[in-house]
PDB file of C-alpha atoms in Angstrom:
ATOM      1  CA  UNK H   1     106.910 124.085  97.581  1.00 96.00           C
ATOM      2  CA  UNK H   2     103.953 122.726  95.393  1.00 96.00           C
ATOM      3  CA  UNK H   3     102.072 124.990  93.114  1.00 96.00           C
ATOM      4  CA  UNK H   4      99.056 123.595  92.386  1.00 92.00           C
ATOM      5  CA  UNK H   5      95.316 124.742  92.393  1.00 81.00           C
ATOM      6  CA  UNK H   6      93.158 125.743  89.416  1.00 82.00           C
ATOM      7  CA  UNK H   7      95.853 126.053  87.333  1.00 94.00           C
ATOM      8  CA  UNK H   8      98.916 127.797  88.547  1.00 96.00           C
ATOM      9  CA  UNK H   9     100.284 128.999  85.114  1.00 97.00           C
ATOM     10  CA  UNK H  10      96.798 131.131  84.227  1.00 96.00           C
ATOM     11  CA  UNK H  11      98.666 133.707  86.931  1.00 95.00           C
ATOM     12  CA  UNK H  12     100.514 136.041  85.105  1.00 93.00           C
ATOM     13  CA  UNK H  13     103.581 136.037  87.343  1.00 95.00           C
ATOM     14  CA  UNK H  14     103.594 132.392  88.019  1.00 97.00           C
ATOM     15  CA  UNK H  15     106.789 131.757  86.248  1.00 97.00           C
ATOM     16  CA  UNK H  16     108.548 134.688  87.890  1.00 97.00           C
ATOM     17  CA  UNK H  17     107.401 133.164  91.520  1.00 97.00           C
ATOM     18  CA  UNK H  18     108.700 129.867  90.767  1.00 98.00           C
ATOM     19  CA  UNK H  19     112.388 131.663  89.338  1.00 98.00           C
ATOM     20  CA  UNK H  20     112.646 133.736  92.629  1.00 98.00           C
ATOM     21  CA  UNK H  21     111.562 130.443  95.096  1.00 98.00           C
ATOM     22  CA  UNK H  22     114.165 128.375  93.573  1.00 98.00           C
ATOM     23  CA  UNK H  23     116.607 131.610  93.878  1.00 98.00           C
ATOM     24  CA  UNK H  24     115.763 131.278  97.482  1.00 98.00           C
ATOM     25  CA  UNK H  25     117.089 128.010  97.393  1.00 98.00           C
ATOM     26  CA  UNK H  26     113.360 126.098  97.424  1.00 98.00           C
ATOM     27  CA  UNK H  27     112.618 123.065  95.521  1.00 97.00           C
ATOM     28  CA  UNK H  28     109.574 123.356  93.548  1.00 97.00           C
ATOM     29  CA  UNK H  29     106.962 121.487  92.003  1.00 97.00           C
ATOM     30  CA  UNK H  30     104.463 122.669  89.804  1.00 98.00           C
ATOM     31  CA  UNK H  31     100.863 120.708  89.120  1.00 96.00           C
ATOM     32  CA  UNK H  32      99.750 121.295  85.827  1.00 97.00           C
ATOM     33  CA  UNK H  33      96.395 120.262  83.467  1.00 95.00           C
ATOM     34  CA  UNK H  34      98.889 120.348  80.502  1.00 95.00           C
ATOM     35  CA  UNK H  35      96.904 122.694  78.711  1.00 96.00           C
ATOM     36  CA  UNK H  36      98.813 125.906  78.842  1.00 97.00           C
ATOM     37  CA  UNK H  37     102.572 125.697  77.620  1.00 97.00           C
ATOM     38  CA  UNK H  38     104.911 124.706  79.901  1.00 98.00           C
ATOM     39  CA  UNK H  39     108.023 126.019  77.907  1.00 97.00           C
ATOM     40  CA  UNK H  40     109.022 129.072  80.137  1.00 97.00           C
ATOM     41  CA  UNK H  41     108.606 126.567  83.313  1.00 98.00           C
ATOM     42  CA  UNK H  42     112.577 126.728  84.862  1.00 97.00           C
ATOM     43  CA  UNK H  43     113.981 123.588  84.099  1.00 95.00           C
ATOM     44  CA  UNK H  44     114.718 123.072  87.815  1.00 97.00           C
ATOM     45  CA  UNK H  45     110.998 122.813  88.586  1.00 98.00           C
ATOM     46  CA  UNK H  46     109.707 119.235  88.767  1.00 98.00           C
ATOM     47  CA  UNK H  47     106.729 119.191  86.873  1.00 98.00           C
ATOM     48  CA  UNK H  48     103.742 117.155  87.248  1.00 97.00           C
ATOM     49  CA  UNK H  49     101.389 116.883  84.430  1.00 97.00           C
ATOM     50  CA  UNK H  50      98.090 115.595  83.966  1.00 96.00           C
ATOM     51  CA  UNK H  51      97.475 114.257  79.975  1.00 97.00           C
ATOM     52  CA  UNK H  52      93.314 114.366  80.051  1.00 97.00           C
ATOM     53  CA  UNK H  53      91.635 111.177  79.121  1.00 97.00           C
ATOM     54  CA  UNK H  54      88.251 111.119  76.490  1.00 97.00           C
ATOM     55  CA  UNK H  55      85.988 110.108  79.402  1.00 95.00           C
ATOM     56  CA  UNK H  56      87.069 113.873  80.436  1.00 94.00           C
ATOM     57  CA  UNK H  57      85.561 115.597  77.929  1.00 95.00           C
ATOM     58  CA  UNK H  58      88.596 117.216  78.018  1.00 95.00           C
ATOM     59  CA  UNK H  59      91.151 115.549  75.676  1.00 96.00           C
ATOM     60  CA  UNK H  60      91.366 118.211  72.639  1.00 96.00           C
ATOM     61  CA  UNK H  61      92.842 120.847  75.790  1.00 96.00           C
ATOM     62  CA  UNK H  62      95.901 118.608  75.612  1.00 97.00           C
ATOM     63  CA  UNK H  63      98.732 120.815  74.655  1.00 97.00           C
ATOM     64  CA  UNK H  64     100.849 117.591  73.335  1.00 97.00           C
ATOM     65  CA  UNK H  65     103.773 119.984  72.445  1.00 98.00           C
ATOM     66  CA  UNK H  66     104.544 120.315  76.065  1.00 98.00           C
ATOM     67  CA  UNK H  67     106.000 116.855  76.074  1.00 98.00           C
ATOM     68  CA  UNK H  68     108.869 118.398  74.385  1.00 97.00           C
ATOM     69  CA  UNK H  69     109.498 120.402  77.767  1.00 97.00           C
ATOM     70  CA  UNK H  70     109.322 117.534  80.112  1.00 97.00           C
ATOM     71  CA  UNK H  71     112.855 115.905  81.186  1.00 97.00           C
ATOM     72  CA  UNK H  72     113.329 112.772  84.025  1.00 97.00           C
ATOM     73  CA  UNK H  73     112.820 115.476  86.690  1.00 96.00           C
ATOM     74  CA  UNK H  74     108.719 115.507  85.383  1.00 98.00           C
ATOM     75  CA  UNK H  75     105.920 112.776  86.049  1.00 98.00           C
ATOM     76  CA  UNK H  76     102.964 112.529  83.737  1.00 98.00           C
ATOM     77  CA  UNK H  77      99.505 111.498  85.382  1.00 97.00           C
ATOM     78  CA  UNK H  78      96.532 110.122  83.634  1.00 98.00           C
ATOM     79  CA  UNK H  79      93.659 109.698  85.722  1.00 95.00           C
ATOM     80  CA  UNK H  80      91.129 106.686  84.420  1.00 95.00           C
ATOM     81  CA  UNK H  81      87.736 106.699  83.797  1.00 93.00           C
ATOM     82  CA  UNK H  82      87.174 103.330  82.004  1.00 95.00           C
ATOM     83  CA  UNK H  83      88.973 100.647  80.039  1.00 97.00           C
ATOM     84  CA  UNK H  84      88.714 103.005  77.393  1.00 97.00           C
ATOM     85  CA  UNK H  85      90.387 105.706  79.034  1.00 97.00           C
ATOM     86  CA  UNK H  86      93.399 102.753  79.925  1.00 98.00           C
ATOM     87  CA  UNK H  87      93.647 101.563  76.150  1.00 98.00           C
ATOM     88  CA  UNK H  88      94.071 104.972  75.236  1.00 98.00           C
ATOM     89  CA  UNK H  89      96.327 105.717  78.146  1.00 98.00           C
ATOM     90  CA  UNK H  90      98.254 103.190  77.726  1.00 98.00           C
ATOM     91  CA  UNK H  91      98.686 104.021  73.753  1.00 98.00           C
ATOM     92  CA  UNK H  92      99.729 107.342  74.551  1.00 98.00           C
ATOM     93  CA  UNK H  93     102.145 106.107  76.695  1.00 98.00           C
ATOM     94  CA  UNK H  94     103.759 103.549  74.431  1.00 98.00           C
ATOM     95  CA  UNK H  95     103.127 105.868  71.319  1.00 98.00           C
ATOM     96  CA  UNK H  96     105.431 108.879  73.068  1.00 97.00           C
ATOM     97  CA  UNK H  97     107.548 107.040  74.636  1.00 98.00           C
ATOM     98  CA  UNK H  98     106.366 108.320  78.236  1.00 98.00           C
ATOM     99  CA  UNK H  99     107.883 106.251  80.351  1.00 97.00           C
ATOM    100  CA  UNK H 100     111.620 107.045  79.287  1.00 97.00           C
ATOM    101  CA  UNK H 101     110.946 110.860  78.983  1.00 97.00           C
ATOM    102  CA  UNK H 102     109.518 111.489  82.966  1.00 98.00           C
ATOM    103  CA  UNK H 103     110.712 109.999  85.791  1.00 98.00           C
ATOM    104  CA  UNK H 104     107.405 108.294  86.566  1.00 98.00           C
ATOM    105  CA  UNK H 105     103.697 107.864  84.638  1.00 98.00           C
ATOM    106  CA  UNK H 106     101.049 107.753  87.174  1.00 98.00           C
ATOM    107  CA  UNK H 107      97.507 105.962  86.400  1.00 98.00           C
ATOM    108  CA  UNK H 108      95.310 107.005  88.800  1.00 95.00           C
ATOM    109  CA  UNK H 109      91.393 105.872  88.500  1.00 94.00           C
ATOM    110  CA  UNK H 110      88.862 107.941  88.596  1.00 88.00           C
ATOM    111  CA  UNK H 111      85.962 107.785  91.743  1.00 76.00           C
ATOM    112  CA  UNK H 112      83.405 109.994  93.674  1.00 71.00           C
ATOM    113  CA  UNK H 113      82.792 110.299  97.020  1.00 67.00           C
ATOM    114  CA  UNK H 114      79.288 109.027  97.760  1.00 71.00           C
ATOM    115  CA  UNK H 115      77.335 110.683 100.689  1.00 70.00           C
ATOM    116  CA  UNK H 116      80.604 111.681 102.648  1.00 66.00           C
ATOM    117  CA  UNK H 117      81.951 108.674 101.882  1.00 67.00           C
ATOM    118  CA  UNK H 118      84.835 107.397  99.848  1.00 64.00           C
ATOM    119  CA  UNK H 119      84.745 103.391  98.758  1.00 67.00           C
ATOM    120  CA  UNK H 120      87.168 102.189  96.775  1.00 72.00           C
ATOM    121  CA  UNK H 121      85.608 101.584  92.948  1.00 79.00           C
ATOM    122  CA  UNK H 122      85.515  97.824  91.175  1.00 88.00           C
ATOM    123  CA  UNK H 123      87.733 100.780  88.445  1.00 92.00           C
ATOM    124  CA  UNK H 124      90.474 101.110  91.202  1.00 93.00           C
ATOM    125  CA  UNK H 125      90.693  97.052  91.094  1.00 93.00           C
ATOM    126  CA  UNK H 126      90.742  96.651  87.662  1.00 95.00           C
ATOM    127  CA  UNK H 127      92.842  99.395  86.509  1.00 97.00           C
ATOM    128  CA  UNK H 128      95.440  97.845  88.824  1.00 97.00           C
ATOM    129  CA  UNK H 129      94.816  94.097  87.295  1.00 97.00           C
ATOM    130  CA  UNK H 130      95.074  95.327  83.858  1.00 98.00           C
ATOM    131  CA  UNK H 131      98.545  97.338  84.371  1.00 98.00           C
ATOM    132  CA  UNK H 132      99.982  94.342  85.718  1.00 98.00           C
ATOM    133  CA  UNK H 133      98.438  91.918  83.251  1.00 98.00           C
ATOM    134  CA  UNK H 134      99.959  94.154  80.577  1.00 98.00           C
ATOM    135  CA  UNK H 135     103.406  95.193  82.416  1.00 98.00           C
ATOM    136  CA  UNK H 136     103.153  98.681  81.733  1.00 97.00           C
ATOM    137  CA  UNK H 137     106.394 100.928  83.110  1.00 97.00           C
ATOM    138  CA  UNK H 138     103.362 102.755  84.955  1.00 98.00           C
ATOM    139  CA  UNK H 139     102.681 103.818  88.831  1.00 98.00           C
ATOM    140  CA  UNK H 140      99.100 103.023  90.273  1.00 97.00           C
ATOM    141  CA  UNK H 141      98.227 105.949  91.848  1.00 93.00           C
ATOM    142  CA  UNK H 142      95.100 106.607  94.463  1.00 89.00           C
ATOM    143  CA  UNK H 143      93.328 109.966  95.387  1.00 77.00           C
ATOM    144  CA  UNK H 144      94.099 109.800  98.810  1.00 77.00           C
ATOM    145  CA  UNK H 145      92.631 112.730 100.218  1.00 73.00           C
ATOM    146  CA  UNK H 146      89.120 110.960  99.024  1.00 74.00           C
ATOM    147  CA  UNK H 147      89.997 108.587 100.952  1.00 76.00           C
ATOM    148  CA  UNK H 148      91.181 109.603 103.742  1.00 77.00           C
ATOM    149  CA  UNK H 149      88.726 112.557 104.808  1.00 78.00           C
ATOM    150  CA  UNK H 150      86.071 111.837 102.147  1.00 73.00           C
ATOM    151  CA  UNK H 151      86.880 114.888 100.415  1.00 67.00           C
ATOM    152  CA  UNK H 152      86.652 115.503  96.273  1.00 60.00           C
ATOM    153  CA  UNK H 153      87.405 118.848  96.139  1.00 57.00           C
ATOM    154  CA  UNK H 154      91.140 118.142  97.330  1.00 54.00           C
ATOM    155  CA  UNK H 155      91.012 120.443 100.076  1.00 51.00           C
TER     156      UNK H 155
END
């Protein structure tokens, strides 16, 4: 089971949800902005958390003390706006040590769907070219559901 949405730990009894589904015997995974603490999360919850890039606007929400909480059972996503947002990315990354703390560090670039329709960004090509020109212990990671029903709300 996936919690995701808004942002499932703003619900007052998401932590007690996720407690009783894996006493049911569920795996979960929860999709978080990283901006509320993660701390209280059960430890046998795979957590997936975004780190927010400048191009954002949303950087100074990161709540950098949940990497303390995150184990190899945990991914980290960054989604990419710019070569700025992948320099910084990337220096958050080497800087914390990322890709030995989660299981996986996702870079994921940033695109809208135009008119109903979702075309694959010159970003999505670069971003790609630049992680391998630099190696980076990173997953390239797509928005599928833009592109496969030309949807940005993730519905």
């Amino acid at each position: 089971i996936c919690l995701t949405g808004g942002e499932p730990l703003a619900q007052p009894n998401a932590i007690e949800l996720m407690q009783r589904l894996l006493n049911d015997g569920y795996d979960i995974s929860l999709e978080t902005a990283g901006a509320l603490t993660v701390k209280n999360v059960p430890p046998a919850v795979s957590k997936v958390m975004d780190l927010k890039t400048p191009s954002s606007g949303e950087v100074d929400k990161n709540l950098w003390s949940n990497l303390n909480y995150l184990t190899q059972h945990d991914q980290i996503k960054f989604v990419i706006c710019n070569r700025e947002d992948y320099e910084w990315s990337k220096q958050q990354v080497e800087d914390y040590k990322l890709n030995e703390k989660v299981s996986t560090v996702w870079f994921s670039p940033a695109f809208a769907v135009e008119k109903g329709a979702a075309r694959l960004p010159q970003l999505a090509r670069d971003l790609a070219q630049w992680i391998l020109e630099d190696h980076l212990p990173v997953c390239f990671q797509l928005q599928l559901h833009k592109l496969l029903w030309n949807d940005e709300t993730g519905r």
